[in-house]
Coordinates of C-alpha atoms and ligand atoms in Angstrom, one line a residue:
X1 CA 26.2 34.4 -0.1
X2 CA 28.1 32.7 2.9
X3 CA 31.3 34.1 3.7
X4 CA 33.8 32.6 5.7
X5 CA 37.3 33.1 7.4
X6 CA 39.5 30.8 6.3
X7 CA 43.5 31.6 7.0
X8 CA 44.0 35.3 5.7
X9 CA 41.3 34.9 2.7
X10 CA 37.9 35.2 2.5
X11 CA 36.0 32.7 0.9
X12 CA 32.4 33.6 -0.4
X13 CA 30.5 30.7 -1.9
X14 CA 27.7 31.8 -4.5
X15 CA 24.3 30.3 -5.2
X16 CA 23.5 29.6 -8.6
X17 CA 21.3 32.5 -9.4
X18 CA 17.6 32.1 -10.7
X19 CA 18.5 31.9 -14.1
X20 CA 21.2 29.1 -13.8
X21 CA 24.3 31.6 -13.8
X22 CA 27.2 31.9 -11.6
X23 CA 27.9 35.8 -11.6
X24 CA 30.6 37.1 -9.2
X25 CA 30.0 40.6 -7.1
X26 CA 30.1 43.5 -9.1
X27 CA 31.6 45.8 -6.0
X28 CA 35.0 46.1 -5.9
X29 CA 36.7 43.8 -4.0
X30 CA 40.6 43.5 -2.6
X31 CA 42.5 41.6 -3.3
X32 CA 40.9 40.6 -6.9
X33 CA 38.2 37.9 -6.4
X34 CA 39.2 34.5 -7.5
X35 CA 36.2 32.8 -8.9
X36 CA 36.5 29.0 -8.6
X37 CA 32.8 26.9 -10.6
X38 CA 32.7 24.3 -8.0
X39 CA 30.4 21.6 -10.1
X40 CA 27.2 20.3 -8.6
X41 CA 28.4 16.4 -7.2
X42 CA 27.4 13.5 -9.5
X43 CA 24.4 12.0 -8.1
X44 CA 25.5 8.9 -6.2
X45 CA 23.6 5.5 -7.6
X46 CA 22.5 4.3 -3.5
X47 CA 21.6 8.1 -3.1
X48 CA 16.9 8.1 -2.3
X49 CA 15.3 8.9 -5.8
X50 CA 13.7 13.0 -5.0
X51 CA 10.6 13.2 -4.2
X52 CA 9.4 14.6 -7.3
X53 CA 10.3 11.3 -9.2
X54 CA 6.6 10.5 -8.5
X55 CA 4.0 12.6 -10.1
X56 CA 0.8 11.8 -10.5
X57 CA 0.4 10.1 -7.3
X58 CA 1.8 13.2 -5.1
X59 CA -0.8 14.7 -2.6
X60 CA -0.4 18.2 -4.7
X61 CA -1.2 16.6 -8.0
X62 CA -5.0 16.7 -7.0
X63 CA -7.1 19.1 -4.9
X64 CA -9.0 16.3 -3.5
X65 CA -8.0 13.0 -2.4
X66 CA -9.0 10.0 -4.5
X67 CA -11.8 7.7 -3.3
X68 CA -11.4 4.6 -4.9
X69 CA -15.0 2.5 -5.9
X70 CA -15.3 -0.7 -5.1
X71 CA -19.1 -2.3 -5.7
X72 CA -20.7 0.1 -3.1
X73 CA -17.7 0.6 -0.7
X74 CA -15.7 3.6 -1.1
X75 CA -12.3 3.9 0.1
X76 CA -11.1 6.8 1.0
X77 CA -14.6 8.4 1.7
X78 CA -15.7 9.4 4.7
X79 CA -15.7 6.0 6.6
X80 CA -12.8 3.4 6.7
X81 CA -14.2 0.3 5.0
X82 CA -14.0 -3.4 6.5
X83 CA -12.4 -5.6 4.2
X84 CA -12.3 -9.5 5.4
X85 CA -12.1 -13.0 4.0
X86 CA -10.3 -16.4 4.5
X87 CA -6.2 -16.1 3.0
X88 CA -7.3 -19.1 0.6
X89 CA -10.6 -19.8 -0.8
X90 CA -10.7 -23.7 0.2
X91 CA -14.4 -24.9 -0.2
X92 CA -17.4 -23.7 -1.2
X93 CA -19.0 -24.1 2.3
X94 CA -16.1 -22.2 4.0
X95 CA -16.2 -19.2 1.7
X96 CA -19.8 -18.8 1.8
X97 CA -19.9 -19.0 5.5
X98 CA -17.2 -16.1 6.1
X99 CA -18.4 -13.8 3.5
X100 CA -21.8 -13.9 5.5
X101 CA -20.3 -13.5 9.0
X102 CA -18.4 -10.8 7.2
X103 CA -21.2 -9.1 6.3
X104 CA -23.5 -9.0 9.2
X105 CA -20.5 -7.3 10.9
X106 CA -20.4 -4.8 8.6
X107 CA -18.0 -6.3 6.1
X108 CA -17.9 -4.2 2.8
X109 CA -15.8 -6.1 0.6
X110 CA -14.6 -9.8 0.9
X111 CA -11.5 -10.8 0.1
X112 CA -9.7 -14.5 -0.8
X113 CA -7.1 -15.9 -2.6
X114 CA -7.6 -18.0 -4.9
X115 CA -4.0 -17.8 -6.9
X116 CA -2.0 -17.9 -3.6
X117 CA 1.8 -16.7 -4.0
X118 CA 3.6 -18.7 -1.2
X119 CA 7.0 -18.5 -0.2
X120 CA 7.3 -22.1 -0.5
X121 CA 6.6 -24.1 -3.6
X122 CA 4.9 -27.3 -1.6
X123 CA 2.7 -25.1 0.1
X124 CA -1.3 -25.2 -1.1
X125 CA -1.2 -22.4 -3.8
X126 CA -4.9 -21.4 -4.0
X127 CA -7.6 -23.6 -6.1
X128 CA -6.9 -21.5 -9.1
X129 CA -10.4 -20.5 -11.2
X130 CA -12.3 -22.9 -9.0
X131 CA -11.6 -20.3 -6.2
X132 CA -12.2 -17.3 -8.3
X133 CA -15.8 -19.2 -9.4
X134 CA -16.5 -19.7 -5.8
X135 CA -15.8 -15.8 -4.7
X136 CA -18.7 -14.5 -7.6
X137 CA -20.7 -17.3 -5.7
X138 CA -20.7 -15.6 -2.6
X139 CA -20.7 -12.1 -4.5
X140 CA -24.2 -13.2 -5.5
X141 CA -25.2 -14.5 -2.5
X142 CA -24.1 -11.6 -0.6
X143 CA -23.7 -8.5 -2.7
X144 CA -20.2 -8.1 -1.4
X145 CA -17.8 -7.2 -3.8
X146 CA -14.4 -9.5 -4.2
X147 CA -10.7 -8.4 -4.1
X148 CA -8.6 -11.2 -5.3
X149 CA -4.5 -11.4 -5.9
X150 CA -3.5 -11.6 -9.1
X151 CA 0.0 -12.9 -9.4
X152 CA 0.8 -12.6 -13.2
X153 CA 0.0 -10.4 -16.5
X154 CA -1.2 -13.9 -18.2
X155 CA -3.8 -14.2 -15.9
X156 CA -4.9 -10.9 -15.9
X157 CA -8.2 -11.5 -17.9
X158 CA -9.5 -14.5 -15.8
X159 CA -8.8 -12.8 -12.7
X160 CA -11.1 -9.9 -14.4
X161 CA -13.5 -11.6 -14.9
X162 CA -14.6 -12.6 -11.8
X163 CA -12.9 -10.0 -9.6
X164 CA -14.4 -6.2 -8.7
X165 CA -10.5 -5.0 -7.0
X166 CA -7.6 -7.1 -7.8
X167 CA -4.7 -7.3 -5.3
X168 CA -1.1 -7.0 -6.3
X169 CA 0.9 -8.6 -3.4
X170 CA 3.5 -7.9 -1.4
X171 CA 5.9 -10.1 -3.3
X172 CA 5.1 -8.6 -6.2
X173 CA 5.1 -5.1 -5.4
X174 CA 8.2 -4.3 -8.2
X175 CA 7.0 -6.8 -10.9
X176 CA 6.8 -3.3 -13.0
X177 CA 5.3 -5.8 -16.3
X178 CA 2.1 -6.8 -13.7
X179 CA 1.8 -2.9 -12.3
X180 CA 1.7 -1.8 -16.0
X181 CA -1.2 -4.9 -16.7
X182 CA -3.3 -4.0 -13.9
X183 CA -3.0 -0.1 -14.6
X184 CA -3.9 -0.9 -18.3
X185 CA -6.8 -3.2 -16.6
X186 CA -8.9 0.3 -15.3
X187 CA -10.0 -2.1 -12.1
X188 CA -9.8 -1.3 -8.5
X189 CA -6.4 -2.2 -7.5
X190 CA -4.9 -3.0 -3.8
X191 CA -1.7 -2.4 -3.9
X192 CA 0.6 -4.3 -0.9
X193 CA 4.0 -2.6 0.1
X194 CA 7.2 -4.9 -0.9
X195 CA 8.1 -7.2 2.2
X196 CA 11.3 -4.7 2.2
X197 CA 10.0 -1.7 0.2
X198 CA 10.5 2.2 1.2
X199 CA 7.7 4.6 1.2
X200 CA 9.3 6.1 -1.5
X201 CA 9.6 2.4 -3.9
X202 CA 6.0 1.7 -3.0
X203 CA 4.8 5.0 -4.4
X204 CA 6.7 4.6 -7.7
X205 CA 5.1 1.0 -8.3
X206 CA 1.8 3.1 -7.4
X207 CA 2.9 5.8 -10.4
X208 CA 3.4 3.0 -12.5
X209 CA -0.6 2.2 -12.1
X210 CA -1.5 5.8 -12.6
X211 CA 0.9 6.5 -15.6
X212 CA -1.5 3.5 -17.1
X213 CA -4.1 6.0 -17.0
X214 CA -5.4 4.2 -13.6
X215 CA -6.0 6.1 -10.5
X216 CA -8.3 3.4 -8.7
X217 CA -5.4 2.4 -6.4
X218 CA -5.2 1.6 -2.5
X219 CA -2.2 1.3 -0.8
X220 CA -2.2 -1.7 1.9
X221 CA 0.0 -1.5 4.6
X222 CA 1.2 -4.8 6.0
X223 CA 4.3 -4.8 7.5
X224 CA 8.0 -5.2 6.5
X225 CA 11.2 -7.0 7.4
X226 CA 12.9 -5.6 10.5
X227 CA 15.2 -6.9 12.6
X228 CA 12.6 -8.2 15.5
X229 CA 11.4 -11.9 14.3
X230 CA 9.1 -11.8 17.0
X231 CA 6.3 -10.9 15.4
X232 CA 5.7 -11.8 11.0
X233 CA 6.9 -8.4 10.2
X234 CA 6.6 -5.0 11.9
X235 CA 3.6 -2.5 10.8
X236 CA 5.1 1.2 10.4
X237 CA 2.0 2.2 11.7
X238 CA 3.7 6.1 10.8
X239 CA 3.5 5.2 6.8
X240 CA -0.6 6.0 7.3
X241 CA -0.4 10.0 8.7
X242 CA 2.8 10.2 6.5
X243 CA 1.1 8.8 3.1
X244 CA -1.8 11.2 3.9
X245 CA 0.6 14.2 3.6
X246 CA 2.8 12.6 0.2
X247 CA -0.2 11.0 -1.7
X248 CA -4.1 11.5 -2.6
X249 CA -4.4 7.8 -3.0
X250 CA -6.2 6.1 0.2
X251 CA -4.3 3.7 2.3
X252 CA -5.8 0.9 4.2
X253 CA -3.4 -1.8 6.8
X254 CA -3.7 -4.9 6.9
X255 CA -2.6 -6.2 10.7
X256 CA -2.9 -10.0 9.7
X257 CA 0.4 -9.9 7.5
X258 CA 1.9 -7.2 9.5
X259 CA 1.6 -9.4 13.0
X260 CA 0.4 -12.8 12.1
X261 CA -1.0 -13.3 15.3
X262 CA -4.5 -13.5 15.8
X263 CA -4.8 -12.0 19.7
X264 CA -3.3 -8.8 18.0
X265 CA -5.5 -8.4 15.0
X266 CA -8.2 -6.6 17.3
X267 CA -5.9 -3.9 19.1
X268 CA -4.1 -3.5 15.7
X269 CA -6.9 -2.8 13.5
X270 CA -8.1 0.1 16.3
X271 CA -4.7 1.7 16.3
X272 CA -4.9 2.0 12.6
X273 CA -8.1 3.6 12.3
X274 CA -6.8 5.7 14.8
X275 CA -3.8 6.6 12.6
X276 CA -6.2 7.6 9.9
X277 CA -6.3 4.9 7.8
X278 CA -8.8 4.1 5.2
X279 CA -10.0 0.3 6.0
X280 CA -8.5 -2.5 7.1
X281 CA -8.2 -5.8 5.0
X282 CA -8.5 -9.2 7.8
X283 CA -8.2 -13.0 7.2
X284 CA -11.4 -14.5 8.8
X285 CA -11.7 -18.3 8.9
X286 CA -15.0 -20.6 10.4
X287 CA -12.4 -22.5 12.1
X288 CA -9.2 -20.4 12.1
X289 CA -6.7 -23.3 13.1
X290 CA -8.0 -25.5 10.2
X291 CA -7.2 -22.5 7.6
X292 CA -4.9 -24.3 4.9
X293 CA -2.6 -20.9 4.6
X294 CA -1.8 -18.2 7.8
X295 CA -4.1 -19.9 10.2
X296 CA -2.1 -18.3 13.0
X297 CA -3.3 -15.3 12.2
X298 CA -6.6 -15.9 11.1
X299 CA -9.3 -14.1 13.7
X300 CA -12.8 -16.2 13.7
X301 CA -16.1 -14.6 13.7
X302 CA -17.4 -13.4 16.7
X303 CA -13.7 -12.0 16.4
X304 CA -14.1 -9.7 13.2
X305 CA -17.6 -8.6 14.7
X306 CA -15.8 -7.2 17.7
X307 CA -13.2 -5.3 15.6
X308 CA -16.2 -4.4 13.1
X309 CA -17.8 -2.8 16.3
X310 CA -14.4 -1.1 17.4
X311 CA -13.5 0.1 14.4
X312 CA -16.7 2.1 14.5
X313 CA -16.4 3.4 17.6
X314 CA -12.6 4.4 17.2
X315 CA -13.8 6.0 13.6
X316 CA -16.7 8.3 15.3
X317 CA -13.8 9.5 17.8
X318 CA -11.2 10.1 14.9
X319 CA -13.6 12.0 13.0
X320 CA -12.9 15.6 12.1
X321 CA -9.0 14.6 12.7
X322 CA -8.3 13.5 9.1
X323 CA -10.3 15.0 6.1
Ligands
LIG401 C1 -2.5 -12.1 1.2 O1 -3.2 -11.0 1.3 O2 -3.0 -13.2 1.4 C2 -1.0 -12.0 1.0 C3 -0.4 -13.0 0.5 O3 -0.5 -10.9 1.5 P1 0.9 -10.2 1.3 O4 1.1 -10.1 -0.2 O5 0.8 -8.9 2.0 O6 1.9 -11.2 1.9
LIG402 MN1 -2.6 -14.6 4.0

């Protein structure tokens, strides 16, 4: 009860009671009390979706967080997990080459895109299966497990094949038919926030997965539209403690897409460890300039060593912070 002097009359405004009712005061009051029902306002179409809209996917739906499996890498264990790889798979030398370097610094997954969604439609799009055939090459050569971007339901099943996580990209973050495909999949599933996605968005096309009864999902931040076109996009480096508190789901950043600049990648990829997340996911190129798609922000390899060595050091400092 709130009352409140207005003019000569008293106005008292009731909280719906615990069973849904609207009782006045029983005590007498003078002058007679004028009960007015003020309804609840009509939810607004712009007004943010509450929180519950998300379910399964809410920190309290679990007692422990998720670790998602990848090959031999777990995300969202105790250690954050080094994910790197070229953008695009172009030859068979260059991908075998980086998943090597990637793995002598302590690389646990490589990525590469071999079905490339670019934003325009004369840039090089990825080598299509080719690439996919090359990834399980260096999978055998290296043991490293691939994650690889799958950019539509139809081509679910030959990304499957080859793939051990696939990725759902940025740009496809709300295509709900491809979340509902890749949740009915039962794979490992990266999925990137929308170029202009909130928190809240990005967790719903995360439900999506789980409501396919799969709950091997990553969230990868990497950046979104601001106003600043300094930088590619800017990394909200907060989304990592604050998905920790609304999700069990892990969360790894990726700080090529987020800056696309190369010099940054290193001092990035600390700060997010240091955030708390999971892993980081980094483009890695033998000759970064040559890369056929994001060579500015490619690193090279004595590069992604150096972050594979700070990464390390900046987990053992972080430890006991985040559990
Ligand atoms: C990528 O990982 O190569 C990619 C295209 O990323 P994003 O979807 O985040 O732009
Ligand atoms: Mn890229």
């Amino acid at each position: 009860m709130q009352p409140s002097r207005l003019s000569k009359r008293t106005a008292i405004r009731l909280k719906r009671s615990a069973r849904g009712g609207q009782r006045p005061p029983t005590a007498p009051l003078h002058p007679p009390l004028l009960v007015v029902p003020i309804p609840a306002p009509a939810p607004s179409p712009s007004a943010p979706v509450p929180a519950r809209a998300y379910k399964l996917v809410q920190r309290a739906a679990r007692t422990t967080r998720t670790v998602v499996q990848v090959g031999d890498a777990r995300i969202g264990g105790t250690a954050p997990v080094l994910i790197g790889g070229p953008c695009s798979v172009e030859s068979e030398e260059q991908v075998l080459a980086t998943a090597s370097a990637v793995r002598s610094a302590g690389g646990q997954i490589l990525r590469g895109g071999a079905f490339k969604p670019r934003t325009s439609p004369y840039a090089f799009s990825g080598l299509g299966e080719e690439g996919l055939r090359l990834l399980a090459l260096a999978r055998a050569r290296t043991g490293l497990p691939v994650v690889t971007e799958v950019i539509t339901p139809e081509d679910m099943a030959l990304v499957s094949r080859y793939a051990d996580m696939l990725q759902v990209g940025s740009r496809n973050m709300q295509n709900y038919p491809l979340l509902r495909a890749v949740g009915r999949s039962g794979m490992p599933i990266l999925l990137k926030r929308g170029l202009a996605a909130t928190i809240e968005e990005w967790l719903l096309a995360a439900e999506y997965i789980l409501a396919e009864g799969n709950d091997q999902v990553v969230l990868c931040e990497r950046g979104i539209r601001g106003i600043d076109t300094t930088l590619r996009n800017q990394l909200d480096l907060s989304a990592v403690p604050l998905l920790r508190e609304l999700t069990h789901l892990p969360v790894i950043v990726d700080p090529s897409h987020a800056t696309g600049r190369r010099s940054l990648i290193l001092p990035v990829s600390l700060a997010a460890v240091a955030a708390g997340a999971n892993g980081l996911i980094i483009e890695v190129h033998p000759e970064p300039d040559q890369a056929l798609s994001d060579a500015a922000q490619a690193v090279d390899f004595a590069c992604f060593a150096e972050i594979g060595r700070g990464v390390r050091g900046v987990a053992a400092a972080a430890a006991g912070y985040y559990l």
